[in-house]
mmCIF file with all atom_site columns, C-alpha atoms in Angstrom:
data_model
loop_
_atom_site.group_PDB
_atom_site.id
_atom_site.type_symbol
_atom_site.label_atom_id
_atom_site.label_alt_id
_atom_site.label_comp_id
_atom_site.label_asym_id
_atom_site.label_entity_id
_atom_site.label_seq_id
_atom_site.pdbx_PDB_ins_code
_atom_site.Cartn_x
_atom_site.Cartn_y
_atom_site.Cartn_z
_atom_site.occupancy
_atom_site.B_iso_or_equiv
_atom_site.pdbx_formal_charge
_atom_site.auth_seq_id
_atom_site.auth_comp_id
_atom_site.auth_asym_id
_atom_site.auth_atom_id
_atom_site.pdbx_PDB_model_num
ATOM 1   C CA . UNK A 1 1   ? -11.163 -4.995  -17.379 1.00 0.00 ? 1496 UNK A CA 1
ATOM 2   C CA . UNK A 1 2   ? -7.393  -4.952  -16.977 1.00 0.00 ? 1497 UNK A CA 1
ATOM 3   C CA . UNK A 1 3   ? -6.010  -3.979  -13.589 1.00 0.00 ? 1498 UNK A CA 1
ATOM 4   C CA . UNK A 1 4   ? -2.873  -1.995  -12.877 1.00 0.00 ? 1499 UNK A CA 1
ATOM 5   C CA . UNK A 1 5   ? 0.015   -3.542  -14.784 1.00 0.00 ? 1500 UNK A CA 1
ATOM 6   C CA . UNK A 1 6   ? 3.695   -3.110  -14.045 1.00 0.00 ? 1501 UNK A CA 1
ATOM 7   C CA . UNK A 1 7   ? 6.795   -4.062  -15.982 1.00 0.00 ? 1502 UNK A CA 1
ATOM 8   C CA . UNK A 1 8   ? 9.191   -5.643  -15.689 1.00 0.00 ? 1503 UNK A CA 1
ATOM 9   C CA . UNK A 1 9   ? 8.272   -8.135  -12.980 1.00 0.00 ? 1504 UNK A CA 1
ATOM 10  C CA . UNK A 1 10  ? 11.883  -8.503  -11.932 1.00 0.00 ? 1505 UNK A CA 1
ATOM 11  C CA . UNK A 1 11  ? 14.893  -6.297  -12.565 1.00 0.00 ? 1506 UNK A CA 1
ATOM 12  C CA . UNK A 1 12  ? 18.514  -6.854  -11.607 1.00 0.00 ? 1507 UNK A CA 1
ATOM 13  C CA . UNK A 1 13  ? 20.912  -3.924  -11.791 1.00 0.00 ? 1508 UNK A CA 1
ATOM 14  C CA . UNK A 1 14  ? 24.417  -3.137  -10.675 1.00 0.00 ? 1509 UNK A CA 1
ATOM 15  C CA . UNK A 1 15  ? 25.167  -0.456  -8.107  1.00 0.00 ? 1510 UNK A CA 1
ATOM 16  C CA . UNK A 1 16  ? 25.526  2.916   -9.814  1.00 0.00 ? 1511 UNK A CA 1
ATOM 17  C CA . UNK A 1 17  ? 23.301  2.035   -12.765 1.00 0.00 ? 1512 UNK A CA 1
ATOM 18  C CA . UNK A 1 18  ? 19.859  3.443   -13.528 1.00 0.00 ? 1513 UNK A CA 1
ATOM 19  C CA . UNK A 1 19  ? 16.576  1.541   -13.329 1.00 0.00 ? 1514 UNK A CA 1
ATOM 20  C CA . UNK A 1 20  ? 13.331  2.346   -15.142 1.00 0.00 ? 1515 UNK A CA 1
ATOM 21  C CA . UNK A 1 21  ? 10.075  0.848   -13.953 1.00 0.00 ? 1516 UNK A CA 1
ATOM 22  C CA . UNK A 1 22  ? 6.788   1.184   -15.789 1.00 0.00 ? 1517 UNK A CA 1
ATOM 23  C CA . UNK A 1 23  ? 3.152   1.275   -14.757 1.00 0.00 ? 1518 UNK A CA 1
ATOM 24  C CA . UNK A 1 24  ? -0.125  1.300   -16.664 1.00 0.00 ? 1519 UNK A CA 1
ATOM 25  C CA . UNK A 1 25  ? -3.112  2.403   -14.595 1.00 0.00 ? 1520 UNK A CA 1
ATOM 26  C CA . UNK A 1 26  ? -6.648  1.095   -14.748 1.00 0.00 ? 1521 UNK A CA 1
ATOM 27  C CA . UNK A 1 27  ? -8.519  2.613   -17.656 1.00 0.00 ? 1522 UNK A CA 1
ATOM 28  C CA . UNK A 1 28  ? -10.128 5.880   -16.550 1.00 0.00 ? 1523 UNK A CA 1
ATOM 29  C CA . UNK A 1 29  ? -7.799  6.442   -13.631 1.00 0.00 ? 1524 UNK A CA 1
ATOM 30  C CA . UNK A 1 30  ? -5.762  9.633   -13.865 1.00 0.00 ? 1525 UNK A CA 1
ATOM 31  C CA . UNK A 1 31  ? -3.701  9.320   -10.693 1.00 0.00 ? 1526 UNK A CA 1
ATOM 32  C CA . UNK A 1 32  ? -0.693  7.051   -10.320 1.00 0.00 ? 1527 UNK A CA 1
ATOM 33  C CA . UNK A 1 33  ? 1.212   6.446   -7.094  1.00 0.00 ? 1528 UNK A CA 1
ATOM 34  C CA . UNK A 1 34  ? 4.507   4.745   -6.470  1.00 0.00 ? 1529 UNK A CA 1
ATOM 35  C CA . UNK A 1 35  ? 5.398   2.944   -3.255  1.00 0.00 ? 1530 UNK A CA 1
ATOM 36  C CA . UNK A 1 36  ? 8.536   1.157   -2.123  1.00 0.00 ? 1531 UNK A CA 1
ATOM 37  C CA . UNK A 1 37  ? 8.370   -1.929  0.055   1.00 0.00 ? 1532 UNK A CA 1
ATOM 38  C CA . UNK A 1 38  ? 11.800  -2.749  1.392   1.00 0.00 ? 1533 UNK A CA 1
ATOM 39  C CA . UNK A 1 39  ? 12.383  -5.983  3.289   1.00 0.00 ? 1534 UNK A CA 1
ATOM 40  C CA . UNK A 1 40  ? 10.688  -5.912  6.689   1.00 0.00 ? 1535 UNK A CA 1
ATOM 41  C CA . UNK A 1 41  ? 9.158   -2.500  6.130   1.00 0.00 ? 1536 UNK A CA 1
ATOM 42  C CA . UNK A 1 42  ? 5.714   -1.350  5.180   1.00 0.00 ? 1537 UNK A CA 1
ATOM 43  C CA . UNK A 1 43  ? 4.889   0.427   1.984   1.00 0.00 ? 1538 UNK A CA 1
ATOM 44  C CA . UNK A 1 44  ? 6.688   3.767   1.855   1.00 0.00 ? 1539 UNK A CA 1
ATOM 45  C CA . UNK A 1 45  ? 5.107   6.485   -0.271  1.00 0.00 ? 1540 UNK A CA 1
ATOM 46  C CA . UNK A 1 46  ? 7.380   7.627   -3.104  1.00 0.00 ? 1541 UNK A CA 1
ATOM 47  C CA . UNK A 1 47  ? 5.528   9.749   -5.644  1.00 0.00 ? 1542 UNK A CA 1
ATOM 48  C CA . UNK A 1 48  ? 2.084   10.823  -6.808  1.00 0.00 ? 1543 UNK A CA 1
ATOM 49  C CA . UNK A 1 49  ? 1.315   11.847  -10.381 1.00 0.00 ? 1544 UNK A CA 1
ATOM 50  C CA . UNK A 1 50  ? -1.983  13.247  -11.523 1.00 0.00 ? 1545 UNK A CA 1
ATOM 51  C CA . UNK A 1 51  ? -2.900  14.649  -14.924 1.00 0.00 ? 1546 UNK A CA 1
ATOM 52  C CA . UNK A 1 52  ? 0.728   14.518  -15.998 1.00 0.00 ? 1547 UNK A CA 1
ATOM 53  C CA . UNK A 1 53  ? 2.087   16.491  -13.056 1.00 0.00 ? 1548 UNK A CA 1
ATOM 54  C CA . UNK A 1 54  ? 4.024   15.438  -9.976  1.00 0.00 ? 1549 UNK A CA 1
ATOM 55  C CA . UNK A 1 55  ? 1.710   16.361  -7.102  1.00 0.00 ? 1550 UNK A CA 1
ATOM 56  C CA . UNK A 1 56  ? 3.509   15.003  -4.073  1.00 0.00 ? 1551 UNK A CA 1
ATOM 57  C CA . UNK A 1 57  ? 6.628   13.093  -3.176  1.00 0.00 ? 1552 UNK A CA 1
ATOM 58  C CA . UNK A 1 58  ? 7.691   11.158  -0.125  1.00 0.00 ? 1553 UNK A CA 1
ATOM 59  C CA . UNK A 1 59  ? 10.897  11.383  1.855   1.00 0.00 ? 1554 UNK A CA 1
ATOM 60  C CA . UNK A 1 60  ? 13.192  10.001  -0.838  1.00 0.00 ? 1555 UNK A CA 1
ATOM 61  C CA . UNK A 1 61  ? 16.290  11.546  -2.442  1.00 0.00 ? 1556 UNK A CA 1
ATOM 62  C CA . UNK A 1 62  ? 16.047  13.326  -5.825  1.00 0.00 ? 1557 UNK A CA 1
ATOM 63  C CA . UNK A 1 63  ? 17.598  10.357  -7.625  1.00 0.00 ? 1558 UNK A CA 1
ATOM 64  C CA . UNK A 1 64  ? 14.104  8.862   -7.393  1.00 0.00 ? 1559 UNK A CA 1
ATOM 65  C CA . UNK A 1 65  ? 12.095  10.559  -10.099 1.00 0.00 ? 1560 UNK A CA 1
ATOM 66  C CA . UNK A 1 66  ? 9.468   9.791   -12.648 1.00 0.00 ? 1561 UNK A CA 1
ATOM 67  C CA . UNK A 1 67  ? 6.904   11.088  -15.015 1.00 0.00 ? 1562 UNK A CA 1
ATOM 68  C CA . UNK A 1 68  ? 3.388   10.525  -16.206 1.00 0.00 ? 1563 UNK A CA 1
ATOM 69  C CA . UNK A 1 69  ? 2.552   10.347  -19.880 1.00 0.00 ? 1564 UNK A CA 1
ATOM 70  C CA . UNK A 1 70  ? -0.532  11.744  -21.675 1.00 0.00 ? 1565 UNK A CA 1
ATOM 71  C CA . UNK A 1 71  ? -2.133  8.284   -21.564 1.00 0.00 ? 1566 UNK A CA 1
ATOM 72  C CA . UNK A 1 72  ? -1.662  8.367   -17.745 1.00 0.00 ? 1567 UNK A CA 1
ATOM 73  C CA . UNK A 1 73  ? 0.915   5.578   -17.698 1.00 0.00 ? 1568 UNK A CA 1
ATOM 74  C CA . UNK A 1 74  ? 3.953   6.312   -15.592 1.00 0.00 ? 1569 UNK A CA 1
ATOM 75  C CA . UNK A 1 75  ? 7.647   5.641   -15.278 1.00 0.00 ? 1570 UNK A CA 1
ATOM 76  C CA . UNK A 1 76  ? 9.715   5.546   -12.130 1.00 0.00 ? 1571 UNK A CA 1
ATOM 77  C CA . UNK A 1 77  ? 13.429  6.187   -12.600 1.00 0.00 ? 1572 UNK A CA 1
ATOM 78  C CA . UNK A 1 78  ? 16.017  5.440   -9.980  1.00 0.00 ? 1573 UNK A CA 1
ATOM 79  C CA . UNK A 1 79  ? 19.463  6.863   -10.730 1.00 0.00 ? 1574 UNK A CA 1
ATOM 80  C CA . UNK A 1 80  ? 22.813  5.973   -9.182  1.00 0.00 ? 1575 UNK A CA 1
ATOM 81  C CA . UNK A 1 81  ? 21.408  2.782   -7.718  1.00 0.00 ? 1576 UNK A CA 1
ATOM 82  C CA . UNK A 1 82  ? 22.465  1.806   -4.223  1.00 0.00 ? 1577 UNK A CA 1
ATOM 83  C CA . UNK A 1 83  ? 22.233  -1.619  -2.616  1.00 0.00 ? 1578 UNK A CA 1
ATOM 84  C CA . UNK A 1 84  ? 19.505  -0.413  -0.253  1.00 0.00 ? 1579 UNK A CA 1
ATOM 85  C CA . UNK A 1 85  ? 17.300  0.429   -3.239  1.00 0.00 ? 1580 UNK A CA 1
ATOM 86  C CA . UNK A 1 86  ? 16.627  -3.297  -3.529  1.00 0.00 ? 1581 UNK A CA 1
ATOM 87  C CA . UNK A 1 87  ? 12.906  -3.576  -2.855  1.00 0.00 ? 1582 UNK A CA 1
ATOM 88  C CA . UNK A 1 88  ? 9.498   -4.270  -4.282  1.00 0.00 ? 1583 UNK A CA 1
ATOM 89  C CA . UNK A 1 89  ? 8.187   -1.204  -6.100  1.00 0.00 ? 1584 UNK A CA 1
ATOM 90  C CA . UNK A 1 90  ? 4.426   -0.992  -6.254  1.00 0.00 ? 1585 UNK A CA 1
ATOM 91  C CA . UNK A 1 91  ? 2.330   1.213   -8.454  1.00 0.00 ? 1586 UNK A CA 1
ATOM 92  C CA . UNK A 1 92  ? -1.275  2.083   -7.640  1.00 0.00 ? 1587 UNK A CA 1
ATOM 93  C CA . UNK A 1 93  ? -3.901  4.033   -9.514  1.00 0.00 ? 1588 UNK A CA 1
ATOM 94  C CA . UNK A 1 94  ? -7.138  5.740   -8.653  1.00 0.00 ? 1589 UNK A CA 1
ATOM 95  C CA . UNK A 1 95  ? -9.585  8.258   -9.966  1.00 0.00 ? 1590 UNK A CA 1
ATOM 96  C CA . UNK A 1 96  ? -8.500  11.831  -9.393  1.00 0.00 ? 1591 UNK A CA 1
ATOM 97  C CA . UNK A 1 97  ? -8.056  12.580  -5.671  1.00 0.00 ? 1592 UNK A CA 1
ATOM 98  C CA . UNK A 1 98  ? -9.562  9.287   -4.565  1.00 0.00 ? 1593 UNK A CA 1
ATOM 99  C CA . UNK A 1 99  ? -6.348  7.655   -3.450  1.00 0.00 ? 1594 UNK A CA 1
ATOM 100 C CA . UNK A 1 100 ? -7.215  8.260   0.170   1.00 0.00 ? 1595 UNK A CA 1
ATOM 101 C CA . UNK A 1 101 ? -10.305 6.103   -0.026  1.00 0.00 ? 1596 UNK A CA 1
ATOM 102 C CA . UNK A 1 102 ? -9.717  3.783   -2.953  1.00 0.00 ? 1597 UNK A CA 1
ATOM 103 C CA . UNK A 1 103 ? -6.550  2.705   -4.708  1.00 0.00 ? 1598 UNK A CA 1
ATOM 104 C CA . UNK A 1 104 ? -5.727  -0.338  -6.787  1.00 0.00 ? 1599 UNK A CA 1
ATOM 105 C CA . UNK A 1 105 ? -2.250  -1.819  -6.852  1.00 0.00 ? 1600 UNK A CA 1
ATOM 106 C CA . UNK A 1 106 ? -0.241  -3.605  -9.498  1.00 0.00 ? 1601 UNK A CA 1
ATOM 107 C CA . UNK A 1 107 ? 1.738   -6.746  -8.787  1.00 0.00 ? 1602 UNK A CA 1
ATOM 108 C CA . UNK A 1 108 ? 4.974   -4.845  -8.351  1.00 0.00 ? 1603 UNK A CA 1
ATOM 109 C CA . UNK A 1 109 ? 8.482   -4.826  -9.783  1.00 0.00 ? 1604 UNK A CA 1
ATOM 110 C CA . UNK A 1 110 ? 11.122  -6.576  -7.713  1.00 0.00 ? 1605 UNK A CA 1
ATOM 111 C CA . UNK A 1 111 ? 14.333  -4.547  -8.086  1.00 0.00 ? 1606 UNK A CA 1
ATOM 112 C CA . UNK A 1 112 ? 17.559  -6.174  -6.984  1.00 0.00 ? 1607 UNK A CA 1
ATOM 113 C CA . UNK A 1 113 ? 20.744  -4.117  -6.878  1.00 0.00 ? 1608 UNK A CA 1
ATOM 114 C CA . UNK A 1 114 ? 23.974  -6.097  -6.763  1.00 0.00 ? 1609 UNK A CA 1
ATOM 115 C CA . UNK B 2 1   ? 8.508   8.450   12.402  1.00 0.00 ? 1225 UNK B CA 1
ATOM 116 C CA . UNK B 2 2   ? 6.192   5.469   11.983  1.00 0.00 ? 1226 UNK B CA 1
ATOM 117 C CA . UNK B 2 3   ? 2.715   6.962   12.056  1.00 0.00 ? 1227 UNK B CA 1
ATOM 118 C CA . UNK B 2 4   ? 0.972   3.622   11.516  1.00 0.00 ? 1228 UNK B CA 1
ATOM 119 C CA . UNK B 2 5   ? 2.226   0.595   13.393  1.00 0.00 ? 1229 UNK B CA 1
ATOM 120 C CA . UNK B 2 6   ? 1.424   -3.078  13.257  1.00 0.00 ? 1230 UNK B CA 1
ATOM 121 C CA . UNK B 2 7   ? 3.327   -4.471  16.201  1.00 0.00 ? 1231 UNK B CA 1
ATOM 122 C CA . UNK B 2 8   ? 2.791   -8.146  15.405  1.00 0.00 ? 1232 UNK B CA 1
ATOM 123 C CA . UNK B 2 9   ? 4.920   -9.244  12.440  1.00 0.00 ? 1233 UNK B CA 1
ATOM 124 C CA . UNK B 2 10  ? 3.146   -12.588 12.365  1.00 0.00 ? 1234 UNK B CA 1
ATOM 125 C CA . UNK B 2 11  ? 0.064   -14.377 13.661  1.00 0.00 ? 1235 UNK B CA 1
ATOM 126 C CA . UNK B 2 12  ? -0.906  -18.028 13.505  1.00 0.00 ? 1236 UNK B CA 1
ATOM 127 C CA . UNK B 2 13  ? -4.552  -19.085 13.878  1.00 0.00 ? 1237 UNK B CA 1
ATOM 128 C CA . UNK B 2 14  ? -6.368  -22.369 13.580  1.00 0.00 ? 1238 UNK B CA 1
ATOM 129 C CA . UNK B 2 15  ? -8.864  -22.760 10.742  1.00 0.00 ? 1239 UNK B CA 1
ATOM 130 C CA . UNK B 2 16  ? -12.374 -21.890 11.857  1.00 0.00 ? 1240 UNK B CA 1
ATOM 131 C CA . UNK B 2 17  ? -11.232 -19.666 14.721  1.00 0.00 ? 1241 UNK B CA 1
ATOM 132 C CA . UNK B 2 18  ? -11.190 -15.868 14.862  1.00 0.00 ? 1242 UNK B CA 1
ATOM 133 C CA . UNK B 2 19  ? -8.168  -13.942 13.569  1.00 0.00 ? 1243 UNK B CA 1
ATOM 134 C CA . UNK B 2 20  ? -7.592  -10.520 15.110  1.00 0.00 ? 1244 UNK B CA 1
ATOM 135 C CA . UNK B 2 21  ? -5.069  -8.211  13.505  1.00 0.00 ? 1245 UNK B CA 1
ATOM 136 C CA . UNK B 2 22  ? -4.183  -4.973  15.270  1.00 0.00 ? 1246 UNK B CA 1
ATOM 137 C CA . UNK B 2 23  ? -3.008  -1.581  14.137  1.00 0.00 ? 1247 UNK B CA 1
ATOM 138 C CA . UNK B 2 24  ? -2.118  1.597   16.032  1.00 0.00 ? 1248 UNK B CA 1
ATOM 139 C CA . UNK B 2 25  ? -1.670  5.102   14.701  1.00 0.00 ? 1249 UNK B CA 1
ATOM 140 C CA . UNK B 2 26  ? -0.244  8.291   16.111  1.00 0.00 ? 1250 UNK B CA 1
ATOM 141 C CA . UNK B 2 27  ? -1.609  11.029  13.854  1.00 0.00 ? 1251 UNK B CA 1
ATOM 142 C CA . UNK B 2 28  ? -4.976  12.199  15.179  1.00 0.00 ? 1252 UNK B CA 1
ATOM 143 C CA . UNK B 2 29  ? -5.670  13.862  11.819  1.00 0.00 ? 1253 UNK B CA 1
ATOM 144 C CA . UNK B 2 30  ? -6.186  10.481  10.136  1.00 0.00 ? 1254 UNK B CA 1
ATOM 145 C CA . UNK B 2 31  ? -9.872  10.068  9.347   1.00 0.00 ? 1255 UNK B CA 1
ATOM 146 C CA . UNK B 2 32  ? -9.981  7.105   6.997   1.00 0.00 ? 1256 UNK B CA 1
ATOM 147 C CA . UNK B 2 33  ? -8.529  3.653   7.508   1.00 0.00 ? 1257 UNK B CA 1
ATOM 148 C CA . UNK B 2 34  ? -8.133  0.713   5.176   1.00 0.00 ? 1258 UNK B CA 1
ATOM 149 C CA . UNK B 2 35  ? -6.980  -2.873  5.305   1.00 0.00 ? 1259 UNK B CA 1
ATOM 150 C CA . UNK B 2 36  ? -5.169  -4.465  2.393   1.00 0.00 ? 1260 UNK B CA 1
ATOM 151 C CA . UNK B 2 37  ? -4.298  -8.112  1.877   1.00 0.00 ? 1261 UNK B CA 1
ATOM 152 C CA . UNK B 2 38  ? -1.220  -9.220  -0.023  1.00 0.00 ? 1262 UNK B CA 1
ATOM 153 C CA . UNK B 2 39  ? -0.328  -12.623 -1.385  1.00 0.00 ? 1263 UNK B CA 1
ATOM 154 C CA . UNK B 2 40  ? 3.252   -13.381 -2.495  1.00 0.00 ? 1264 UNK B CA 1
ATOM 155 C CA . UNK B 2 41  ? 4.078   -12.096 -5.987  1.00 0.00 ? 1265 UNK B CA 1
ATOM 156 C CA . UNK B 2 42  ? 0.877   -10.046 -6.089  1.00 0.00 ? 1266 UNK B CA 1
ATOM 157 C CA . UNK B 2 43  ? 0.065   -6.455  -5.286  1.00 0.00 ? 1267 UNK B CA 1
ATOM 158 C CA . UNK B 2 44  ? -1.991  -5.523  -2.222  1.00 0.00 ? 1268 UNK B CA 1
ATOM 159 C CA . UNK B 2 45  ? -5.740  -5.834  -2.702  1.00 0.00 ? 1269 UNK B CA 1
ATOM 160 C CA . UNK B 2 46  ? -8.279  -3.758  -0.862  1.00 0.00 ? 1270 UNK B CA 1
ATOM 161 C CA . UNK B 2 47  ? -10.198 -5.618  1.813   1.00 0.00 ? 1271 UNK B CA 1
ATOM 162 C CA . UNK B 2 48  ? -12.278 -3.265  3.941   1.00 0.00 ? 1272 UNK B CA 1
ATOM 163 C CA . UNK B 2 49  ? -12.246 0.317   5.125   1.00 0.00 ? 1273 UNK B CA 1
ATOM 164 C CA . UNK B 2 50  ? -13.735 2.521   7.823   1.00 0.00 ? 1274 UNK B CA 1
ATOM 165 C CA . UNK B 2 51  ? -14.317 6.214   8.208   1.00 0.00 ? 1275 UNK B CA 1
ATOM 166 C CA . UNK B 2 52  ? -13.584 7.915   11.511  1.00 0.00 ? 1276 UNK B CA 1
ATOM 167 C CA . UNK B 2 53  ? -17.280 8.749   11.905  1.00 0.00 ? 1277 UNK B CA 1
ATOM 168 C CA . UNK B 2 54  ? -17.925 5.050   12.485  1.00 0.00 ? 1278 UNK B CA 1
ATOM 169 C CA . UNK B 2 55  ? -16.563 2.619   15.022  1.00 0.00 ? 1279 UNK B CA 1
ATOM 170 C CA . UNK B 2 56  ? -17.380 -0.575  13.164  1.00 0.00 ? 1280 UNK B CA 1
ATOM 171 C CA . UNK B 2 57  ? -17.714 -1.748  9.590   1.00 0.00 ? 1281 UNK B CA 1
ATOM 172 C CA . UNK B 2 58  ? -18.625 -5.247  8.549   1.00 0.00 ? 1282 UNK B CA 1
ATOM 173 C CA . UNK B 2 59  ? -18.307 -7.074  5.235   1.00 0.00 ? 1283 UNK B CA 1
ATOM 174 C CA . UNK B 2 60  ? -19.027 -10.770 5.338   1.00 0.00 ? 1284 UNK B CA 1
ATOM 175 C CA . UNK B 2 61  ? -16.404 -12.516 7.436   1.00 0.00 ? 1285 UNK B CA 1
ATOM 176 C CA . UNK B 2 62  ? -14.418 -9.301  7.865   1.00 0.00 ? 1286 UNK B CA 1
ATOM 177 C CA . UNK B 2 63  ? -15.108 -6.646  10.483  1.00 0.00 ? 1287 UNK B CA 1
ATOM 178 C CA . UNK B 2 64  ? -12.999 -3.602  11.234  1.00 0.00 ? 1288 UNK B CA 1
ATOM 179 C CA . UNK B 2 65  ? -13.261 -1.862  14.590  1.00 0.00 ? 1289 UNK B CA 1
ATOM 180 C CA . UNK B 2 66  ? -12.015 1.651   15.229  1.00 0.00 ? 1290 UNK B CA 1
ATOM 181 C CA . UNK B 2 67  ? -11.253 3.072   18.679  1.00 0.00 ? 1291 UNK B CA 1
ATOM 182 C CA . UNK B 2 68  ? -10.430 6.723   18.064  1.00 0.00 ? 1292 UNK B CA 1
ATOM 183 C CA . UNK B 2 69  ? -9.620  7.561   21.669  1.00 0.00 ? 1293 UNK B CA 1
ATOM 184 C CA . UNK B 2 70  ? -7.023  4.798   21.744  1.00 0.00 ? 1294 UNK B CA 1
ATOM 185 C CA . UNK B 2 71  ? -5.925  5.455   18.154  1.00 0.00 ? 1295 UNK B CA 1
ATOM 186 C CA . UNK B 2 72  ? -6.356  1.780   17.494  1.00 0.00 ? 1296 UNK B CA 1
ATOM 187 C CA . UNK B 2 73  ? -8.057  -0.314  14.879  1.00 0.00 ? 1297 UNK B CA 1
ATOM 188 C CA . UNK B 2 74  ? -8.436  -4.021  14.469  1.00 0.00 ? 1298 UNK B CA 1
ATOM 189 C CA . UNK B 2 75  ? -9.501  -6.428  11.761  1.00 0.00 ? 1299 UNK B CA 1
ATOM 190 C CA . UNK B 2 76  ? -11.487 -9.493  12.769  1.00 0.00 ? 1300 UNK B CA 1
ATOM 191 C CA . UNK B 2 77  ? -11.820 -12.458 10.431  1.00 0.00 ? 1301 UNK B CA 1
ATOM 192 C CA . UNK B 2 78  ? -14.455 -15.000 11.423  1.00 0.00 ? 1302 UNK B CA 1
ATOM 193 C CA . UNK B 2 79  ? -14.240 -17.856 10.683  1.00 0.00 ? 1303 UNK B CA 1
ATOM 194 C CA . UNK B 2 80  ? -10.655 -17.971 9.449   1.00 0.00 ? 1304 UNK B CA 1
ATOM 195 C CA . UNK B 2 81  ? -10.025 -19.979 6.297   1.00 0.00 ? 1305 UNK B CA 1
ATOM 196 C CA . UNK B 2 82  ? -6.780  -21.286 4.746   1.00 0.00 ? 1306 UNK B CA 1
ATOM 197 C CA . UNK B 2 83  ? -7.158  -18.804 1.869   1.00 0.00 ? 1307 UNK B CA 1
ATOM 198 C CA . UNK B 2 84  ? -6.884  -15.986 4.389   1.00 0.00 ? 1308 UNK B CA 1
ATOM 199 C CA . UNK B 2 85  ? -3.179  -16.773 4.833   1.00 0.00 ? 1309 UNK B CA 1
ATOM 200 C CA . UNK B 2 86  ? -1.473  -13.623 3.549   1.00 0.00 ? 1310 UNK B CA 1
ATOM 201 C CA . UNK B 2 87  ? 0.205   -10.425 4.715   1.00 0.00 ? 1311 UNK B CA 1
ATOM 202 C CA . UNK B 2 88  ? -2.251  -7.824  5.956   1.00 0.00 ? 1312 UNK B CA 1
ATOM 203 C CA . UNK B 2 89  ? -1.458  -4.116  5.857   1.00 0.00 ? 1313 UNK B CA 1
ATOM 204 C CA . UNK B 2 90  ? -3.409  -1.419  7.586   1.00 0.00 ? 1314 UNK B CA 1
ATOM 205 C CA . UNK B 2 91  ? -3.307  2.042   6.081   1.00 0.00 ? 1315 UNK B CA 1
ATOM 206 C CA . UNK B 2 92  ? -4.514  5.479   7.092   1.00 0.00 ? 1316 UNK B CA 1
ATOM 207 C CA . UNK B 2 93  ? -5.219  8.711   5.315   1.00 0.00 ? 1317 UNK B CA 1
ATOM 208 C CA . UNK B 2 94  ? -6.598  12.188  5.705   1.00 0.00 ? 1318 UNK B CA 1
ATOM 209 C CA . UNK B 2 95  ? -9.503  12.443  3.287   1.00 0.00 ? 1319 UNK B CA 1
ATOM 210 C CA . UNK B 2 96  ? -9.046  16.131  2.601   1.00 0.00 ? 1320 UNK B CA 1
ATOM 211 C CA . UNK B 2 97  ? -5.298  15.970  2.914   1.00 0.00 ? 1321 UNK B CA 1
ATOM 212 C CA . UNK B 2 98  ? -2.419  14.962  0.689   1.00 0.00 ? 1322 UNK B CA 1
ATOM 213 C CA . UNK B 2 99  ? -3.304  12.100  -1.593  1.00 0.00 ? 1323 UNK B CA 1
ATOM 214 C CA . UNK B 2 100 ? -1.419  9.249   -0.016  1.00 0.00 ? 1324 UNK B CA 1
ATOM 215 C CA . UNK B 2 101 ? -1.978  6.261   2.195   1.00 0.00 ? 1325 UNK B CA 1
ATOM 216 C CA . UNK B 2 102 ? 0.327   5.719   5.159   1.00 0.00 ? 1326 UNK B CA 1
ATOM 217 C CA . UNK B 2 103 ? 0.905   2.020   5.681   1.00 0.00 ? 1327 UNK B CA 1
ATOM 218 C CA . UNK B 2 104 ? 1.888   -0.126  8.614   1.00 0.00 ? 1328 UNK B CA 1
ATOM 219 C CA . UNK B 2 105 ? 4.629   -2.738  8.340   1.00 0.00 ? 1329 UNK B CA 1
ATOM 220 C CA . UNK B 2 106 ? 2.210   -5.593  7.785   1.00 0.00 ? 1330 UNK B CA 1
ATOM 221 C CA . UNK B 2 107 ? 1.262   -8.746  9.707   1.00 0.00 ? 1331 UNK B CA 1
ATOM 222 C CA . UNK B 2 108 ? 1.739   -12.184 8.195   1.00 0.00 ? 1332 UNK B CA 1
ATOM 223 C CA . UNK B 2 109 ? -1.328  -14.277 8.995   1.00 0.00 ? 1333 UNK B CA 1
ATOM 224 C CA . UNK B 2 110 ? -1.066  -18.050 8.744   1.00 0.00 ? 1334 UNK B CA 1
ATOM 225 C CA . UNK B 2 111 ? -4.196  -20.176 9.028   1.00 0.00 ? 1335 UNK B CA 1
ATOM 226 C CA . UNK B 2 112 ? -3.439  -23.717 10.122  1.00 0.00 ? 1336 UNK B CA 1
ATOM 227 C CA . UNK B 2 113 ? -5.770  -26.575 9.098   1.00 0.00 ? 1337 UNK B CA 1
#
């Protein structure tokens, strides 16, 4: 069974541009979570989508947004990129409301803003 | 406000010895704790977890201890093997709360042959 898959693996963008990151959850999982891991920091919670709706967001500015599609895959969009947005972006999925006890992560997208 | 803290950025242990990774938390509402392991270029993988109703959980070479009064948990790996070299993250959650895990900064464990 396929795990959580993310694309692209690496992404290089210029400051001010927009980045789109994609995530496909494990089959049967309806919840998708996005985390940011900046250099030297732990994983910071970004967004939670469940059943197509945004359910919760972390302490990030509105230029971080996303959506979840009917097949439960998800996109994370980062607008007006800043240098400090350079980080590893991780997507995780779980069954509905089971993130707190069980979540599976993808390999991440390494975003570099130059 | 760092609610989950791993104060040791790195730890080096000899193969065959015990590795002890520590984690402290500040939010007394946390009632579920997890350890994840992360290799370079891979996502974190779940290792072991513990509910606040327990003070110990064991799975093979891995044991997690929880001291609620001290708001402290630790992961013991015995015996340590070279394949255990990775970054270890502890995470905490509130089971009936918002669906999110709060992570520590991670500890890089290196097992020396």
